């Protein structure tokens, strides 16, 4: 496992950790989360942001992975062409 | 109403059976039945993965659960998304390179030892069977309500259909049924969300309407209603992330695409579809259920609860917003969802039985391709029979509990086994067997001793284990068992780091 993979694991867990903690019981989440923003509860806005962050992270990792796979395939091809 | 629903029901069956006959004519052998000969493209497989994840339990169950625990339901789908994200980063590439048809192939390619295959096969069967029972219980309830069939007759119907799909169509049929269902489901959720926003007059207005019918003193839009405590919350998150990364019926889908790049693309497409759909379910459909169905006298039974139970809220919502036509369409989509997911799970169980367990137990006498396909088909028949029987026994069980139980067992068994086989060069065959056995026995054992089973099912006054989610205890136990046994045993310890 490369250091970048360990960083990704830590990053995903760090994103999830606050959500896990504030859902563990009533009153754990800060008071300002019980307000509304344009009629929409702040908890819903916050959850949607969590969601968008997780999806964006998946997109970034997928892009990096696809580029790495292509690079890997190209280098294997090059190695195969060498005398 | 009933005639329209029954019409859509038969159209769904006709389409899925047509796909099965088409697939049966194309299936030529083992590679077709197990992995659709690797001919599925990344995008198609992404739809199939999304379809596998978005089961009836997930979509219908989440909307129902929202009416009980409100925004806390977000952990049930954001944590699995984290699992898919990490799966993309660290699991899919090595898995596609090392495996061919089943997860047993992955461990076998590293450890060259048949008994590790048997253990992984047993874990795959246990996890998939738990999930299958959950889906069948959901299916029975849904069909009996929508179409007026008896519960037992409903599960027998689903069991018979899934036997046909898998025994004749194999992975190719299961995949195409899943792709079509995923497309229908995504379309139906988008349409339902639009209708919800139009009816309410905007998203802010929808949340104002959703606040009105709640009788409890706590708002469902505040965090903490679920009140699990810190241990159970962390354990649930661990089970959701690690379990999602290692669910066998999802992972074997990566063997249906031609290469690693397509496998990664398929997980990206799947994650985007799951994220978009579940996002709409959370943001729009669930609060709309509170606004237009909960508390609406037209959808209440004699006891004052939602008619047919909370799992029916999405279908009631479809009727409220789109009339009988849309209700029929949503019912057909829900039914195709069930058929597709049970077919995928049956493929996972049948392939683990024939390719991992039977093949490994016949030492020195390798099976012919024809024999292996025969056992695959036979396993599909037995799996259907077992699932029908267990669904009848567990028909009153909580669906969410059953699904989370499957995630817990996966987090404690297939997750440590795959991670260690891929990334730890010190793993020996005995260590892998120890990890699998300790993970399986401890997770199933603690689930039996948990409040959800020991108290609610067996009727004991107090639970022996205080949480419904044992992953935080059992997963480290499985890793520790692998490390300890590997230290004192010998075996192939080469080259894990190269993956």
PDB file of C-alpha atoms in Angstrom, chain B residues 308-427:
ATOM      1  CA  UNK B 308     -48.800  -1.271   4.756  1.00  0.00           C
ATOM      2  CA  UNK B 309     -45.994  -0.033   7.007  1.00  0.00           C
ATOM      3  CA  UNK B 310     -43.368   2.669   6.641  1.00  0.00           C
ATOM      4  CA  UNK B 311     -41.679   0.875   3.704  1.00  0.00           C
ATOM      5  CA  UNK B 312     -44.744   1.751   1.599  1.00  0.00           C
ATOM      6  CA  UNK B 313     -44.387   5.541   1.999  1.00  0.00           C
ATOM      7  CA  UNK B 314     -42.616   6.013  -1.377  1.00  0.00           C
ATOM      8  CA  UNK B 315     -45.389   4.133  -3.173  1.00  0.00           C
ATOM      9  CA  UNK B 316     -48.131   6.106  -1.389  1.00  0.00           C
ATOM     10  CA  UNK B 317     -46.236   9.269  -2.344  1.00  0.00           C
ATOM     11  CA  UNK B 318     -46.196   8.198  -5.998  1.00  0.00           C
ATOM     12  CA  UNK B 319     -49.974   7.719  -5.894  1.00  0.00           C
ATOM     13  CA  UNK B 320     -50.522  11.064  -4.150  1.00  0.00           C
ATOM     14  CA  UNK B 321     -48.458  12.977  -6.710  1.00  0.00           C
ATOM     15  CA  UNK B 322     -48.906  11.034  -9.945  1.00  0.00           C
ATOM     16  CA  UNK B 323     -52.163   9.144  -9.535  1.00  0.00           C
ATOM     17  CA  UNK B 324     -52.761   5.432 -10.227  1.00  0.00           C
ATOM     18  CA  UNK B 325     -50.563   5.446 -13.334  1.00  0.00           C
ATOM     19  CA  UNK B 326     -47.453   6.597 -11.456  1.00  0.00           C
ATOM     20  CA  UNK B 327     -48.279   4.289  -8.534  1.00  0.00           C
ATOM     21  CA  UNK B 328     -48.311   1.351 -10.958  1.00  0.00           C
ATOM     22  CA  UNK B 329     -45.015   2.434 -12.520  1.00  0.00           C
ATOM     23  CA  UNK B 330     -43.331   2.827  -9.111  1.00  0.00           C
ATOM     24  CA  UNK B 331     -44.653  -0.565  -7.982  1.00  0.00           C
ATOM     25  CA  UNK B 332     -43.243  -2.191 -11.134  1.00  0.00           C
ATOM     26  CA  UNK B 333     -39.898  -0.442 -10.576  1.00  0.00           C
ATOM     27  CA  UNK B 334     -39.843  -1.653  -6.959  1.00  0.00           C
ATOM     28  CA  UNK B 335     -40.642  -5.185  -8.113  1.00  0.00           C
ATOM     29  CA  UNK B 336     -37.932  -5.171 -10.805  1.00  0.00           C
ATOM     30  CA  UNK B 337     -35.535  -3.846  -8.147  1.00  0.00           C
ATOM     31  CA  UNK B 338     -36.230  -6.850  -5.970  1.00  0.00           C
ATOM     32  CA  UNK B 339     -35.895  -9.340  -8.840  1.00  0.00           C
ATOM     33  CA  UNK B 340     -32.601  -7.846  -9.987  1.00  0.00           C
ATOM     34  CA  UNK B 341     -30.988  -7.770  -6.550  1.00  0.00           C
ATOM     35  CA  UNK B 342     -32.028 -11.303  -5.591  1.00  0.00           C
ATOM     36  CA  UNK B 343     -30.669 -12.552  -8.936  1.00  0.00           C
ATOM     37  CA  UNK B 344     -27.284 -10.883  -8.268  1.00  0.00           C
ATOM     38  CA  UNK B 345     -27.100 -12.336  -4.765  1.00  0.00           C
ATOM     39  CA  UNK B 346     -28.008 -15.809  -6.041  1.00  0.00           C
ATOM     40  CA  UNK B 347     -25.190 -15.603  -8.620  1.00  0.00           C
ATOM     41  CA  UNK B 348     -22.746 -14.747  -5.790  1.00  0.00           C
ATOM     42  CA  UNK B 349     -23.892 -17.742  -3.711  1.00  0.00           C
ATOM     43  CA  UNK B 350     -24.018 -20.193  -6.641  1.00  0.00           C
ATOM     44  CA  UNK B 351     -20.567 -19.251  -7.946  1.00  0.00           C
ATOM     45  CA  UNK B 352     -19.026 -19.479  -4.448  1.00  0.00           C
ATOM     46  CA  UNK B 353     -20.603 -22.930  -4.041  1.00  0.00           C
ATOM     47  CA  UNK B 354     -19.539 -24.393  -7.386  1.00  0.00           C
ATOM     48  CA  UNK B 355     -16.259 -22.569  -8.081  1.00  0.00           C
ATOM     49  CA  UNK B 356     -14.849 -22.176  -4.554  1.00  0.00           C
ATOM     50  CA  UNK B 357     -16.253 -24.860  -2.276  1.00  0.00           C
ATOM     51  CA  UNK B 358     -16.989 -27.800  -4.607  1.00  0.00           C
ATOM     52  CA  UNK B 359     -13.917 -27.253  -6.765  1.00  0.00           C
ATOM     53  CA  UNK B 360     -11.640 -26.946  -3.705  1.00  0.00           C
ATOM     54  CA  UNK B 361     -13.068 -30.001  -1.970  1.00  0.00           C
ATOM     55  CA  UNK B 362     -12.475 -32.237  -5.025  1.00  0.00           C
ATOM     56  CA  UNK B 363      -8.716 -32.458  -4.541  1.00  0.00           C
ATOM     57  CA  UNK B 364      -6.909 -34.129  -7.404  1.00  0.00           C
ATOM     58  CA  UNK B 365     -10.104 -34.554  -9.418  1.00  0.00           C
ATOM     59  CA  UNK B 366     -10.785 -31.271 -11.214  1.00  0.00           C
ATOM     60  CA  UNK B 367     -14.333 -30.771 -12.448  1.00  0.00           C
ATOM     61  CA  UNK B 368     -15.153 -30.324 -16.093  1.00  0.00           C
ATOM     62  CA  UNK B 369     -16.693 -27.036 -17.155  1.00  0.00           C
ATOM     63  CA  UNK B 370     -20.018 -28.806 -17.763  1.00  0.00           C
ATOM     64  CA  UNK B 371     -20.032 -30.315 -14.265  1.00  0.00           C
ATOM     65  CA  UNK B 372     -19.200 -26.955 -12.690  1.00  0.00           C
ATOM     66  CA  UNK B 373     -22.034 -25.212 -14.552  1.00  0.00           C
ATOM     67  CA  UNK B 374     -24.353 -28.042 -13.470  1.00  0.00           C
ATOM     68  CA  UNK B 375     -23.427 -27.465  -9.815  1.00  0.00           C
ATOM     69  CA  UNK B 376     -23.860 -23.700 -10.321  1.00  0.00           C
ATOM     70  CA  UNK B 377     -27.421 -24.312 -11.538  1.00  0.00           C
ATOM     71  CA  UNK B 378     -28.177 -26.777  -8.762  1.00  0.00           C
ATOM     72  CA  UNK B 379     -26.835 -24.305  -6.199  1.00  0.00           C
ATOM     73  CA  UNK B 380     -29.165 -21.648  -7.633  1.00  0.00           C
ATOM     74  CA  UNK B 381     -32.156 -23.964  -7.080  1.00  0.00           C
ATOM     75  CA  UNK B 382     -31.123 -24.805  -3.491  1.00  0.00           C
ATOM     76  CA  UNK B 383     -30.356 -21.147  -2.737  1.00  0.00           C
ATOM     77  CA  UNK B 384     -33.820 -20.110  -3.892  1.00  0.00           C
ATOM     78  CA  UNK B 385     -35.441 -22.833  -1.787  1.00  0.00           C
ATOM     79  CA  UNK B 386     -33.397 -21.878   1.296  1.00  0.00           C
ATOM     80  CA  UNK B 387     -34.112 -18.165   0.803  1.00  0.00           C
ATOM     81  CA  UNK B 388     -37.873 -18.792   0.479  1.00  0.00           C
ATOM     82  CA  UNK B 389     -37.873 -20.935   3.650  1.00  0.00           C
ATOM     83  CA  UNK B 390     -35.813 -18.452   5.660  1.00  0.00           C
ATOM     84  CA  UNK B 391     -37.900 -15.504   4.420  1.00  0.00           C
ATOM     85  CA  UNK B 392     -41.045 -17.220   5.707  1.00  0.00           C
ATOM     86  CA  UNK B 393     -39.348 -17.804   9.100  1.00  0.00           C
ATOM     87  CA  UNK B 394     -37.963 -14.248   9.372  1.00  0.00           C
ATOM     88  CA  UNK B 395     -40.907 -12.445   7.745  1.00  0.00           C
ATOM     89  CA  UNK B 396     -41.487 -10.243  10.816  1.00  0.00           C
ATOM     90  CA  UNK B 397     -37.817  -9.235  11.162  1.00  0.00           C
ATOM     91  CA  UNK B 398     -36.668  -5.651  10.728  1.00  0.00           C
ATOM     92  CA  UNK B 399     -35.271  -5.209   7.197  1.00  0.00           C
ATOM     93  CA  UNK B 400     -32.666  -2.625   8.122  1.00  0.00           C
ATOM     94  CA  UNK B 401     -31.327  -4.900  10.864  1.00  0.00           C
ATOM     95  CA  UNK B 402     -30.931  -7.781   8.391  1.00  0.00           C
ATOM     96  CA  UNK B 403     -29.144  -5.614   5.806  1.00  0.00           C
ATOM     97  CA  UNK B 404     -26.797  -4.063   8.395  1.00  0.00           C
ATOM     98  CA  UNK B 405     -26.137  -7.582   9.754  1.00  0.00           C
ATOM     99  CA  UNK B 406     -24.842  -8.560   6.293  1.00  0.00           C
ATOM    100  CA  UNK B 407     -22.567  -5.492   6.230  1.00  0.00           C
ATOM    101  CA  UNK B 408     -21.265  -6.379   9.715  1.00  0.00           C
ATOM    102  CA  UNK B 409     -20.385  -9.937   8.713  1.00  0.00           C
ATOM    103  CA  UNK B 410     -18.685  -8.714   5.498  1.00  0.00           C
ATOM    104  CA  UNK B 411     -16.625  -6.170   7.482  1.00  0.00           C
ATOM    105  CA  UNK B 412     -15.405  -8.949   9.807  1.00  0.00           C
ATOM    106  CA  UNK B 413     -14.743 -11.667   7.201  1.00  0.00           C
ATOM    107  CA  UNK B 414     -14.222 -10.813   3.523  1.00  0.00           C
ATOM    108  CA  UNK B 415     -12.740  -7.379   4.316  1.00  0.00           C
ATOM    109  CA  UNK B 416      -9.813  -8.577   6.478  1.00  0.00           C
ATOM    110  CA  UNK B 417      -9.228 -11.589   4.210  1.00  0.00           C
ATOM    111  CA  UNK B 418      -9.029  -9.515   1.016  1.00  0.00           C
ATOM    112  CA  UNK B 419      -6.999  -6.681   2.545  1.00  0.00           C
ATOM    113  CA  UNK B 420      -4.454  -9.063   4.048  1.00  0.00           C
ATOM    114  CA  UNK B 421      -4.230 -11.219   0.912  1.00  0.00           C
ATOM    115  CA  UNK B 422      -3.590  -8.132  -1.210  1.00  0.00           C
ATOM    116  CA  UNK B 423      -1.396  -6.017   1.056  1.00  0.00           C
ATOM    117  CA  UNK B 424       0.323  -8.173   3.715  1.00  0.00           C
ATOM    118  CA  UNK B 425       3.182 -10.362   2.545  1.00  0.00           C
ATOM    119  CA  UNK B 426       3.353 -12.130   5.942  1.00  0.00           C
ATOM    120  CA  UNK B 427      -0.085 -13.784   5.524  1.00  0.00           C
TER     121      UNK B 427
END
